[in-house]
Coordinates of C-alpha atoms in Angstrom, one line a residue:
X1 CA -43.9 -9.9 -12.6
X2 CA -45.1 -6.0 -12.4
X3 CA -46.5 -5.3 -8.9
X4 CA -47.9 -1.8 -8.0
X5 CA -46.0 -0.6 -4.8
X6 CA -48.0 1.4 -2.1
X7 CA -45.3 2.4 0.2
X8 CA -46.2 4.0 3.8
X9 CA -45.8 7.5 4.5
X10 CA -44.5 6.9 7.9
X11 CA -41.5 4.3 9.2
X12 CA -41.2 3.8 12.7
X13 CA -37.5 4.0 13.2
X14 CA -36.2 0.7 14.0
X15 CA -34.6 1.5 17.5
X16 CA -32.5 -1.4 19.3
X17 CA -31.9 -3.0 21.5
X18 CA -35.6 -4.2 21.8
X19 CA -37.0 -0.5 22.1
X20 CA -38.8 -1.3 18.7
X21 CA -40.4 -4.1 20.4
X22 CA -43.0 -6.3 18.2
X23 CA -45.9 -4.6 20.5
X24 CA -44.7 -1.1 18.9
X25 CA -44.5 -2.4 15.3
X26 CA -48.1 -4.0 15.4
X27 CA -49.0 -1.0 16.8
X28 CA -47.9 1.3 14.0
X29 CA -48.3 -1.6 11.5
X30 CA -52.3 -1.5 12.6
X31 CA -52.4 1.8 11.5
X32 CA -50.9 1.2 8.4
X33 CA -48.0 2.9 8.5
X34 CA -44.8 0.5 8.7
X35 CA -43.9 -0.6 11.9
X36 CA -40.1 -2.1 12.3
X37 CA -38.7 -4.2 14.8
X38 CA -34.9 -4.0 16.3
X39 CA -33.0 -7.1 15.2
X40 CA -30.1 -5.6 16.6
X41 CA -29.8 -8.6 19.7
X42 CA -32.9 -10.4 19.2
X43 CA -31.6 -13.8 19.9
X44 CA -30.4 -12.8 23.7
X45 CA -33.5 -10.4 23.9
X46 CA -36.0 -13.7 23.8
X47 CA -34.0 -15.7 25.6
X48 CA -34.2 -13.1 28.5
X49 CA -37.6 -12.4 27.7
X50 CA -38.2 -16.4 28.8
X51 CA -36.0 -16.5 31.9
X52 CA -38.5 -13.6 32.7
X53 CA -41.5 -16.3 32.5
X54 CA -42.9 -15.3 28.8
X55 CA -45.2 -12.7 30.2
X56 CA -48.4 -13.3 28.7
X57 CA -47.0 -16.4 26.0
X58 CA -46.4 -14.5 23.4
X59 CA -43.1 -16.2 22.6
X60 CA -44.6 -19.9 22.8
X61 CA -47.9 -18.7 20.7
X62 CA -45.1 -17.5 18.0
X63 CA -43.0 -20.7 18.3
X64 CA -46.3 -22.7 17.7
X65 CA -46.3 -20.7 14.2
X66 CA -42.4 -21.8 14.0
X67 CA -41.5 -24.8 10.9
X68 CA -38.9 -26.5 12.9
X69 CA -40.6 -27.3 16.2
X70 CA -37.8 -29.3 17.8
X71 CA -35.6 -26.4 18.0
X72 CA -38.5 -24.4 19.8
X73 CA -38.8 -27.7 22.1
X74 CA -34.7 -27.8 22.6
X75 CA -34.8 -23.5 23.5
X76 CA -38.0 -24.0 25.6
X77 CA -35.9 -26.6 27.5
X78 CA -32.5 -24.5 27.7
X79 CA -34.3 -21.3 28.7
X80 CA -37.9 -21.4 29.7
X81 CA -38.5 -20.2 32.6
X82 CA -42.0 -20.4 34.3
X83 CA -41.7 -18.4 37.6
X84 CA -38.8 -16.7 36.2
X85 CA -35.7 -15.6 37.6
X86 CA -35.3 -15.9 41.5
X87 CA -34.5 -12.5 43.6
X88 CA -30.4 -11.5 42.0
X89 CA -30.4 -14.8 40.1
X90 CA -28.3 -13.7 36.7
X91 CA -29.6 -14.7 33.3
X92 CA -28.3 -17.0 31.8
X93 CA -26.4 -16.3 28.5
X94 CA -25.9 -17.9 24.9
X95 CA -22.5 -17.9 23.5
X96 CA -21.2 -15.1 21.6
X97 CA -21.2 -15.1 18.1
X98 CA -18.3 -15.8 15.6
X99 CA -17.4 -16.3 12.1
X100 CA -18.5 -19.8 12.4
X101 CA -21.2 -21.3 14.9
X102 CA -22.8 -24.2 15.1
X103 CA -26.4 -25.5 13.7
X104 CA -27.6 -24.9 17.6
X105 CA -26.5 -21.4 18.0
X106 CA -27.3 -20.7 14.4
X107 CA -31.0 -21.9 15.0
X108 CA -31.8 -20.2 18.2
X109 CA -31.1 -16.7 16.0
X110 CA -33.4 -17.8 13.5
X111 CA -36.1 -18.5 15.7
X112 CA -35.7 -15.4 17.7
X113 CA -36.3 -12.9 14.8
X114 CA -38.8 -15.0 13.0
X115 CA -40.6 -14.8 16.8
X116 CA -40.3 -11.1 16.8
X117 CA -41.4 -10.6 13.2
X118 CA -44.4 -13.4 13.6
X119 CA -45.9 -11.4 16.6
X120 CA -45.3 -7.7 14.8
X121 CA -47.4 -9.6 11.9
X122 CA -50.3 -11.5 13.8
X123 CA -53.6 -10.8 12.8
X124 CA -53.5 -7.6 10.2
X125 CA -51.7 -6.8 6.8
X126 CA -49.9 -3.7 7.3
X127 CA -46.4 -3.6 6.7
X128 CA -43.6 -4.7 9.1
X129 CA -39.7 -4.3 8.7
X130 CA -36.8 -5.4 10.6
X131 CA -33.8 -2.9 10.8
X132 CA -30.3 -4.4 11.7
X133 CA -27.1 -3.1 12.1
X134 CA -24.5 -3.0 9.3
X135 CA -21.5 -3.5 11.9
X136 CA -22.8 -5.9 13.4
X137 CA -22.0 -8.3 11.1
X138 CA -22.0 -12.0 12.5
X139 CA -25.7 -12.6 13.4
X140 CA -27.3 -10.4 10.7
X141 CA -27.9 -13.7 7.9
X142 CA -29.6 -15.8 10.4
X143 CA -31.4 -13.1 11.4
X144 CA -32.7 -11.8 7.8
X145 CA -33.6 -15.5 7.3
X146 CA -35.6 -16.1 10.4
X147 CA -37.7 -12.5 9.4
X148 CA -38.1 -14.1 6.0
X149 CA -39.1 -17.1 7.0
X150 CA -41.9 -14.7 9.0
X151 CA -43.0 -12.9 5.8
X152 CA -41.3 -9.7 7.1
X153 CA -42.3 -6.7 4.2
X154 CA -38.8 -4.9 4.6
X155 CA -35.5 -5.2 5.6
X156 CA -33.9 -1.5 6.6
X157 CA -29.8 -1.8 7.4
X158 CA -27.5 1.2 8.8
X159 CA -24.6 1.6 10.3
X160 CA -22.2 0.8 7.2
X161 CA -22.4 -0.6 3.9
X162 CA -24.5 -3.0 3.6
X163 CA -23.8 -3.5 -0.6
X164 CA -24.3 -7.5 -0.1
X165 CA -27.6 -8.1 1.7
X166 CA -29.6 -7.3 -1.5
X167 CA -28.3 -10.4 -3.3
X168 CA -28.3 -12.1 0.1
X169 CA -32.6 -11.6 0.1
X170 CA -32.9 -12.9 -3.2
X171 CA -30.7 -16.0 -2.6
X172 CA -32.4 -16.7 0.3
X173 CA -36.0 -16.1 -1.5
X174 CA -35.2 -18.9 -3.6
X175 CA -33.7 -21.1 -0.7
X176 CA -30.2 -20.7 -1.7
X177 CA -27.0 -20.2 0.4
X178 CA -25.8 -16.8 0.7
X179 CA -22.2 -15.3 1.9
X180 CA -21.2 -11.6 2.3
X181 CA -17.9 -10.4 3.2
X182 CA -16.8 -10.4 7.0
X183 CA -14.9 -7.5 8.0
X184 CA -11.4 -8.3 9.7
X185 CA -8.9 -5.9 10.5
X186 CA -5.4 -6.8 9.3
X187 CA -5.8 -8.8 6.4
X188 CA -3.7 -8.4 3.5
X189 CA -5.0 -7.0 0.4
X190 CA -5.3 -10.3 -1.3
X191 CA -7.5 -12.2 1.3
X192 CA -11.5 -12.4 1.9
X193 CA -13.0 -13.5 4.6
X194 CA -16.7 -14.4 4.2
X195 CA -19.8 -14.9 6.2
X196 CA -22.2 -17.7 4.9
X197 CA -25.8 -19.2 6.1
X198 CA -27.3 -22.2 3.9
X199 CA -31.1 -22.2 4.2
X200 CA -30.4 -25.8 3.2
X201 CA -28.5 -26.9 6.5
X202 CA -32.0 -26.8 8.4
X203 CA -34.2 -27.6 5.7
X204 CA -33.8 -29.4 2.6
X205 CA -36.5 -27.9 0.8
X206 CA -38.2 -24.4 1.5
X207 CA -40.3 -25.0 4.7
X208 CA -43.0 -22.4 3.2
X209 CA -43.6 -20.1 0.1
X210 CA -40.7 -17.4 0.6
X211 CA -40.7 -13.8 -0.5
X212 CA -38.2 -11.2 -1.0
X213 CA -39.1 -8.2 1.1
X214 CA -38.0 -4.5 -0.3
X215 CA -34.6 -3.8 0.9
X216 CA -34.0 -0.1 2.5
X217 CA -30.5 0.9 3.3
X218 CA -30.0 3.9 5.7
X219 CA -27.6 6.1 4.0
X220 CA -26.3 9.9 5.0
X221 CA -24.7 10.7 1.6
X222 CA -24.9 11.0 -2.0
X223 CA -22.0 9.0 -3.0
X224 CA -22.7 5.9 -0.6
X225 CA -26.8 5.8 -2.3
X226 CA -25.3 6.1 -6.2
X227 CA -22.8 3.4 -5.3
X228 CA -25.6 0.9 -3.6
X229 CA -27.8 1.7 -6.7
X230 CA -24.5 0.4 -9.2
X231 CA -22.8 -2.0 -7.2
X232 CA -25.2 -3.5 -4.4
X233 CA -25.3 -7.6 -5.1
X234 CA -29.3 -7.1 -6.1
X235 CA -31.8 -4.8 -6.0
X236 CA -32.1 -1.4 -3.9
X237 CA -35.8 -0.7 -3.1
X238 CA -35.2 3.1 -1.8
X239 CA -33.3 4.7 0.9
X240 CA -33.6 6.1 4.4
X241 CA -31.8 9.6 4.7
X242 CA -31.1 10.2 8.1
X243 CA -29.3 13.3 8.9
X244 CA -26.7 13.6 11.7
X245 CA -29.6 14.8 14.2
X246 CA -30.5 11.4 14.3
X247 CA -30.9 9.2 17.3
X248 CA -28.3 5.9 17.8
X249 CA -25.2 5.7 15.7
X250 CA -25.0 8.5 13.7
X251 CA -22.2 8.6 10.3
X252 CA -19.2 10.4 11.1
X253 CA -18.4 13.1 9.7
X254 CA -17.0 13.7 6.5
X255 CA -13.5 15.3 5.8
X256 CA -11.5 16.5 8.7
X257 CA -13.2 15.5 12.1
X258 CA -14.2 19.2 14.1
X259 CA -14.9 19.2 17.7
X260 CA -17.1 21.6 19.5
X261 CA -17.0 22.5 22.8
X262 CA -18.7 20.2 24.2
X263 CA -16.2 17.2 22.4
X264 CA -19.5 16.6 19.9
X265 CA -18.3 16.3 16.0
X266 CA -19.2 19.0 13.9
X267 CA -21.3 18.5 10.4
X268 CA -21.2 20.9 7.4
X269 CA -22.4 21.4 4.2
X270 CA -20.5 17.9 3.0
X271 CA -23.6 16.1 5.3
X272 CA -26.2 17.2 3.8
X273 CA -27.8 15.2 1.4
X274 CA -28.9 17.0 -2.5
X275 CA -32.3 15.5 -2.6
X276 CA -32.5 16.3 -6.3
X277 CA -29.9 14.4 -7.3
X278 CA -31.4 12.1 -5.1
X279 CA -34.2 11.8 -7.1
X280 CA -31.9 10.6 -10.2
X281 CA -32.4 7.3 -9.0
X282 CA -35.6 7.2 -9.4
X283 CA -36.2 4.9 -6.0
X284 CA -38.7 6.2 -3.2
X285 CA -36.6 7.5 -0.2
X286 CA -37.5 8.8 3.4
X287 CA -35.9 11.5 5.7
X288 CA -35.0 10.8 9.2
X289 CA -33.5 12.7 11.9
X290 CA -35.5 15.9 13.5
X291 CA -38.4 14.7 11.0
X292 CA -41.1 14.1 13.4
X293 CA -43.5 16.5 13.3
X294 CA -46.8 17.5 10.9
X295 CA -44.8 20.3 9.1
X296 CA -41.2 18.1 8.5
X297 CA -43.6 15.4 6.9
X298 CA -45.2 17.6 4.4
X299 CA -41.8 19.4 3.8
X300 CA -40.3 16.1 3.2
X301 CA -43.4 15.6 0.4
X302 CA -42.4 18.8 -0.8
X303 CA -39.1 17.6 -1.7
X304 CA -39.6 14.5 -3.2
X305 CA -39.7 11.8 -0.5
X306 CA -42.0 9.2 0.2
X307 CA -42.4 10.3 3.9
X308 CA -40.3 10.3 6.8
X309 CA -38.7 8.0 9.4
X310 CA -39.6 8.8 12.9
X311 CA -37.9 7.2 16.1
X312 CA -37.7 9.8 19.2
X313 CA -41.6 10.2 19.3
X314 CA -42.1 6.5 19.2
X315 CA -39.6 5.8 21.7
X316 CA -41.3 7.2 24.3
X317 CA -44.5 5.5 23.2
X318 CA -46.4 3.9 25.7
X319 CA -45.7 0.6 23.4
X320 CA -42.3 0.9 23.1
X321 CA -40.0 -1.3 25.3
X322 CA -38.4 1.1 27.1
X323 CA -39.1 0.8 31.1
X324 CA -42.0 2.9 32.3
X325 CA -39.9 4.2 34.6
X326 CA -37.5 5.5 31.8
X327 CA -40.1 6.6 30.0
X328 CA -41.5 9.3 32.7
X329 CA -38.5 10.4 33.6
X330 CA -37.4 11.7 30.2
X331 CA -40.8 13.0 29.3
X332 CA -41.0 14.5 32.9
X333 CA -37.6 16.4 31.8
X334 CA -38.4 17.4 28.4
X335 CA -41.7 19.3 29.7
X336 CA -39.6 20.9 32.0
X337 CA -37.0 21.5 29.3
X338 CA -34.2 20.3 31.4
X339 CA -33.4 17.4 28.9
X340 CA -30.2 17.1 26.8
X341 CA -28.8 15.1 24.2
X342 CA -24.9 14.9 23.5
X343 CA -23.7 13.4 20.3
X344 CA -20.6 11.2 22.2
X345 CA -17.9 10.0 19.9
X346 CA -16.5 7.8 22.2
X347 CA -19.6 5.9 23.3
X348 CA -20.3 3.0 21.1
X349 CA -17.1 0.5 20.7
X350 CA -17.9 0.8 17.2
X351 CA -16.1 4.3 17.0
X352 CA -19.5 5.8 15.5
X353 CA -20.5 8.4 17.3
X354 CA -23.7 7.6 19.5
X355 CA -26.9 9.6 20.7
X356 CA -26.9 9.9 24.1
X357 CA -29.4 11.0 26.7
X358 CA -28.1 12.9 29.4
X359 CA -29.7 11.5 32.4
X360 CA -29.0 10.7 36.2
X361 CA -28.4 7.1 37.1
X362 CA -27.4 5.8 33.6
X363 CA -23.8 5.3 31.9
X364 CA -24.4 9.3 30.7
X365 CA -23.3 9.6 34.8
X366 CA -19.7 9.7 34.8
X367 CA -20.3 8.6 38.4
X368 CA -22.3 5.6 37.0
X369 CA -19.8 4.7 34.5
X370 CA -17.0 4.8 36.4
X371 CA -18.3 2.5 38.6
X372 CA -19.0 -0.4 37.0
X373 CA -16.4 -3.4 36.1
X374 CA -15.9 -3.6 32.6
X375 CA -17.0 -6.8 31.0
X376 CA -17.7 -7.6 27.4
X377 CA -20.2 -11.3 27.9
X378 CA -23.0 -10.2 24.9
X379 CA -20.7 -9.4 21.9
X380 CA -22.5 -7.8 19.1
X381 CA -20.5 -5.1 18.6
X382 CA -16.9 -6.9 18.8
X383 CA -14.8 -6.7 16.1
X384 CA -12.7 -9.3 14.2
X385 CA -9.0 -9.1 13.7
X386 CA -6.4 -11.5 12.3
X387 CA -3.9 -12.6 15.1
X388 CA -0.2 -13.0 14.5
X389 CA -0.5 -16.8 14.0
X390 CA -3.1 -16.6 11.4
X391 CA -6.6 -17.3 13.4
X392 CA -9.4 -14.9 13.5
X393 CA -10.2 -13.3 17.0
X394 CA -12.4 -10.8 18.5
X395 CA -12.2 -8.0 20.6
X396 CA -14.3 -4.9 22.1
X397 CA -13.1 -1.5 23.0
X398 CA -15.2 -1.6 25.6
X399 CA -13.9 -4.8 27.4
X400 CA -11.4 -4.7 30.4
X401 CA -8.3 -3.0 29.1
X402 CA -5.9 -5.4 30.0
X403 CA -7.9 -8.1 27.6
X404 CA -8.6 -5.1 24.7
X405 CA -4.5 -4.6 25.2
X406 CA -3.3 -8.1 24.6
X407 CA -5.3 -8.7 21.9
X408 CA -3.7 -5.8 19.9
X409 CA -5.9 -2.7 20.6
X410 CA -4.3 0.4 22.3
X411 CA -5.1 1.8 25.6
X412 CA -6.6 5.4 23.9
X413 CA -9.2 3.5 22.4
X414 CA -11.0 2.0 25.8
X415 CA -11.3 5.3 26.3
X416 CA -14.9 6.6 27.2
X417 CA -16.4 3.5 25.5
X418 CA -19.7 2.0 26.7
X419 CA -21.2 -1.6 27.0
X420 CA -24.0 -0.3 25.2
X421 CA -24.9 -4.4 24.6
X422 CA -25.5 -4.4 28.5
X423 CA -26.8 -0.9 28.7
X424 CA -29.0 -1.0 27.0
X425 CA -30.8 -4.5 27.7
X426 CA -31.2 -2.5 31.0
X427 CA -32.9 0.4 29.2
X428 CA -35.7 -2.6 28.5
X429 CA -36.0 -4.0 31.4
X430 CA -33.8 -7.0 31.1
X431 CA -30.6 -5.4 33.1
X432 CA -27.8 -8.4 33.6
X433 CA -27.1 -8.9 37.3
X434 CA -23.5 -9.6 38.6
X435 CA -22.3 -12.2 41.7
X436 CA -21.0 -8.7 43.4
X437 CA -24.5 -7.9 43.7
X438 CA -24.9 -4.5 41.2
X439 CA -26.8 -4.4 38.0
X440 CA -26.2 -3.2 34.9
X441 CA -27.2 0.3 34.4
X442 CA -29.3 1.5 31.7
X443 CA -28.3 4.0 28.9
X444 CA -30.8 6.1 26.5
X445 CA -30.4 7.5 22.7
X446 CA -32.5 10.2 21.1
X447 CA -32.5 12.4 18.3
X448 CA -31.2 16.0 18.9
X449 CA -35.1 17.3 19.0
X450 CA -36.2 14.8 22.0
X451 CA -36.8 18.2 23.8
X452 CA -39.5 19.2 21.2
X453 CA -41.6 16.0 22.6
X454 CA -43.1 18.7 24.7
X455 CA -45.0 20.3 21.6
X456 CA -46.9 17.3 20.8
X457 CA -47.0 15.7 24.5
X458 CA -48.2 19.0 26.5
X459 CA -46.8 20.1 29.9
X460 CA -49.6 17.9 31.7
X461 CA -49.9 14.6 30.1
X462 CA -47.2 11.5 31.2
X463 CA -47.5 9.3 28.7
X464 CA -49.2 8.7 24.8
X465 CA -49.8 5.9 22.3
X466 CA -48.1 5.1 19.3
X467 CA -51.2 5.8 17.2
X468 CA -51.4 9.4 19.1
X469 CA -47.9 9.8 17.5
X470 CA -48.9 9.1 13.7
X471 CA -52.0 11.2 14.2
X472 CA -50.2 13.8 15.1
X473 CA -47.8 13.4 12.3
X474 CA -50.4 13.7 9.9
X475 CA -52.5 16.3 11.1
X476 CA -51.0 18.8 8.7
X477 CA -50.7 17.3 5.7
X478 CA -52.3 19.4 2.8
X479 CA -52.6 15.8 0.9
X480 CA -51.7 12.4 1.4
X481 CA -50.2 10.9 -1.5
X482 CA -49.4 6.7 -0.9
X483 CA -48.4 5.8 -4.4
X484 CA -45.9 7.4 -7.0
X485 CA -45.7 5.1 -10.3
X486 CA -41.6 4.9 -10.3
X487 CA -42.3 2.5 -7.0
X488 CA -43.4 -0.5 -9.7
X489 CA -40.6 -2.8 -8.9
X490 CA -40.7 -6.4 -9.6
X491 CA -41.4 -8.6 -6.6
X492 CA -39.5 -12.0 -6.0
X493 CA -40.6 -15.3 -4.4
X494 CA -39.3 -18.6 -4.7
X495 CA -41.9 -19.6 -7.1
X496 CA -40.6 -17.1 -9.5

């Protein structure tokens, strides 16, 4: 079947962890534009979200909407918290994720992002994504599932290669088992490790009608979109370009890595992205990074794209889920153009470099940083490696050193690295708090043009909405154009 595609002009960019909340991605969704929600974390992110009493229900009116109520009734149990957390009482955590979990763990995932979808979706038709992490591998199948299992519209992935999740949508469209290959450092040439979810495990037959939402990777090169358009396990929908000015993990360089003087990696002509040949493909695709304002939306029209990805505007949004707090402070410093953002290549564990806001009282303060006791107890951003005796094991650069050490990773590599798992649940308002009494300390990302938020905000305003922000983006346009006929693709379903 032939369906006629209306993409959005506008994607909200999908920022974690819980920053694109489901409150910002009805939001944009209601104005129909797509809003996306952060699966980066989403199982730990509800499961905080109830310790903190389920402000307003939201969670149990989405776990009503749920097709396996006794694993709602089993979490509500584990986690629910009516009052919420006593004074310095620490949340309580799930266990990390590995190659293998079980049913339990598996479940609680699914439920989390079909939760966050379900509410992003409630009561309107506009479009809703979920955007995951590449690297972070182990969670990302029960998570797709639980958004499908929501009716999520599209599923955007960064942060690596993500050439199997195409094929993984369409298995799991038709209720079919789906593997993709599991990254672990040190095997030999000849082995495959794999990471598998069977739809069928917690339900022998398709719980509703399933559908197979568009599939966007994030890509900052040429060569890594024409080898997703020939080798991907299914079909590519489109892509997001997102240029090294981008906000979170940005792709490292190519060719010989360049310093400046402030230790931030240098980008050159190899970064930049031929649109033309771009348009070979013949597959919608958006520009991200520096793209949010009227004239980089009709520019990016001009060139081809379908529209633009904007995240640093949005952030700031009175919907988004960063604190309040947060919030004013950085628009507060922007107005008075004493805002900065350093592209850290040390940062994230993940050894891409990482956006970072430079701002008092958050890991950017070597003070702050230094002070606190490394601890790795969230996990998403370990990696796997194969131990001497065979097994598979995990490890974080940004754990104590001692553990990063005996497990086979080298002192230089602790170096400078951040907890941004902990981080930045404090940026949301869910900071972990320790039995020595401190808390975790927040930690913000932002595109290189977060000091341009003073054009659109003013020097005497404090906050904004997200619909002020897609207003504002389209203020300028000479014409709006929400259809181009190469976007016919054929949609899949179960019943197909």
């Amino acid at each position: 079947m032939i369906a006629s595609v209306t993409h959005p002009l506008i994607i909200q960019g999908g920022m974690g962890v819980g920053v694109s909340n489901w409150v910002l991605a009805k939001a944009v969704a209601l104005r129909g534009q797509m809003g996306v929600v952060s699966g980066t974390c989403v199982d730990s992110l509800m499961i905080r979200r109830l310790q903190d009493g389920d402000v307003g229900g939201h969670i149990r009116r989405a776990m009503e909407a749920f097709p396996f109520p006794d694993v709602c009734t089993d979490v509500l149990n584990r986690y629910f918290r009516p009052e919420g957390l006593a004074d310095g009482e620490a949340y309580k955590e799930i266990p990390m994720y590995r190659q293998v979990v079980t049913k339990v763990r598996e479940q609680l995932t699914v439920l989390a992002s079909f939760v966050e979808v379900w509410l992003a979706k409630e009561g309107h038709s506009g479009p809703v994504g979920i955007n995951l992490l590449t690297k972070v591998q182990m969670p990302n199948l029960a998570t797709i599932y639980g958004a499908m299992l929501a009716q999520v519209d599209y599923v955007l992935m960064g942060a690596g290669i993500p050439k199997d999740i195409p094929g993984v949508l369409d298995r799991f469209a038709a209720h079919e088992p789906a593997s993709m290959k599991f990254d672990v450092e040190g095997l030999a040439k000849d082995e495959t490790a794999l990471l598998s979810f069977d739809p069928r495990v917690h339900s022998p037959t398709p719980p509703m009608q399933m559908k197979r939402p568009f599939f966007l990777p994030i890509i900052a090169s040429n060569s890594l979109a024409t080898m997703l358009v020939r080798k991907a396990s299914g079909r590519v929908d489109g892509f997001i370009i997102e240029a090294p000015t981008a906000g979170g993990h940005n792709a490292p360089p190519r060719g010989d890595l360049v310093l400046n003087e402030r230790g931030e990696p240098v980008y050159g002509e190899r970064d930049v992205v031929d649109l033309e040949k771009m348009k070979d493909h013949g597959l919608p695709f958006w520009l991200a990074g520096s793209a949010g304002s009227p004239e980089r939306l009709q520019a990016a029209l001009d060139a081809g794209a379908a529209g633009i990805q904007v995240g640093t505007l949005f952030a700031y949004a009175d919907e988004s889920g960063v604190t309040p707090e947060l919030k004013a402070d950085v628009i507060r410093q922007a107005q008075e153009d004493r805002i900065d953002v350093l592209t850290d290549g040390r940062a994230s564990p993940t050894g891409f470099p990482f956006k970072v806001v430079q701002i008092g009282g958050t890991m950017a303060d070597p003070a702050t940083y230094g002070a606190r006791k490394r601890v790795c107890d969230l996990g998403y951003l370990r990696e796997a490696y194969k131990r001497p005796d065979g097994r598979i094991d995990y490890r974080c650069a940004a754990e104590p050193v001692d553990t990063y050490v005996k497990k086979g990773g080298t002192v230089e590599n602790t170096e400078g690295r951040k907890c941004l798992c902990n981080a930045l649940f404090a940026t949301v308002g869910h900071a972990q708090r320790r039995s020595d009494g401190s808390v975790e300390a927040p930690l913000i990302t932002s595109g290189d043009e977060l000091k341009n938020i003073r054009r659109f905000i003013g020097s005497d305003r404090s906050g904004y909405t997200a619909g002020e922000v897609i207003d504002y983006l389209m203020s300028g346009l000479r014409e709006v154009r929400r259809f181009m006929p190469s976007m016919s693709v054929p949609r899949q379903s179960a019943a197909t």
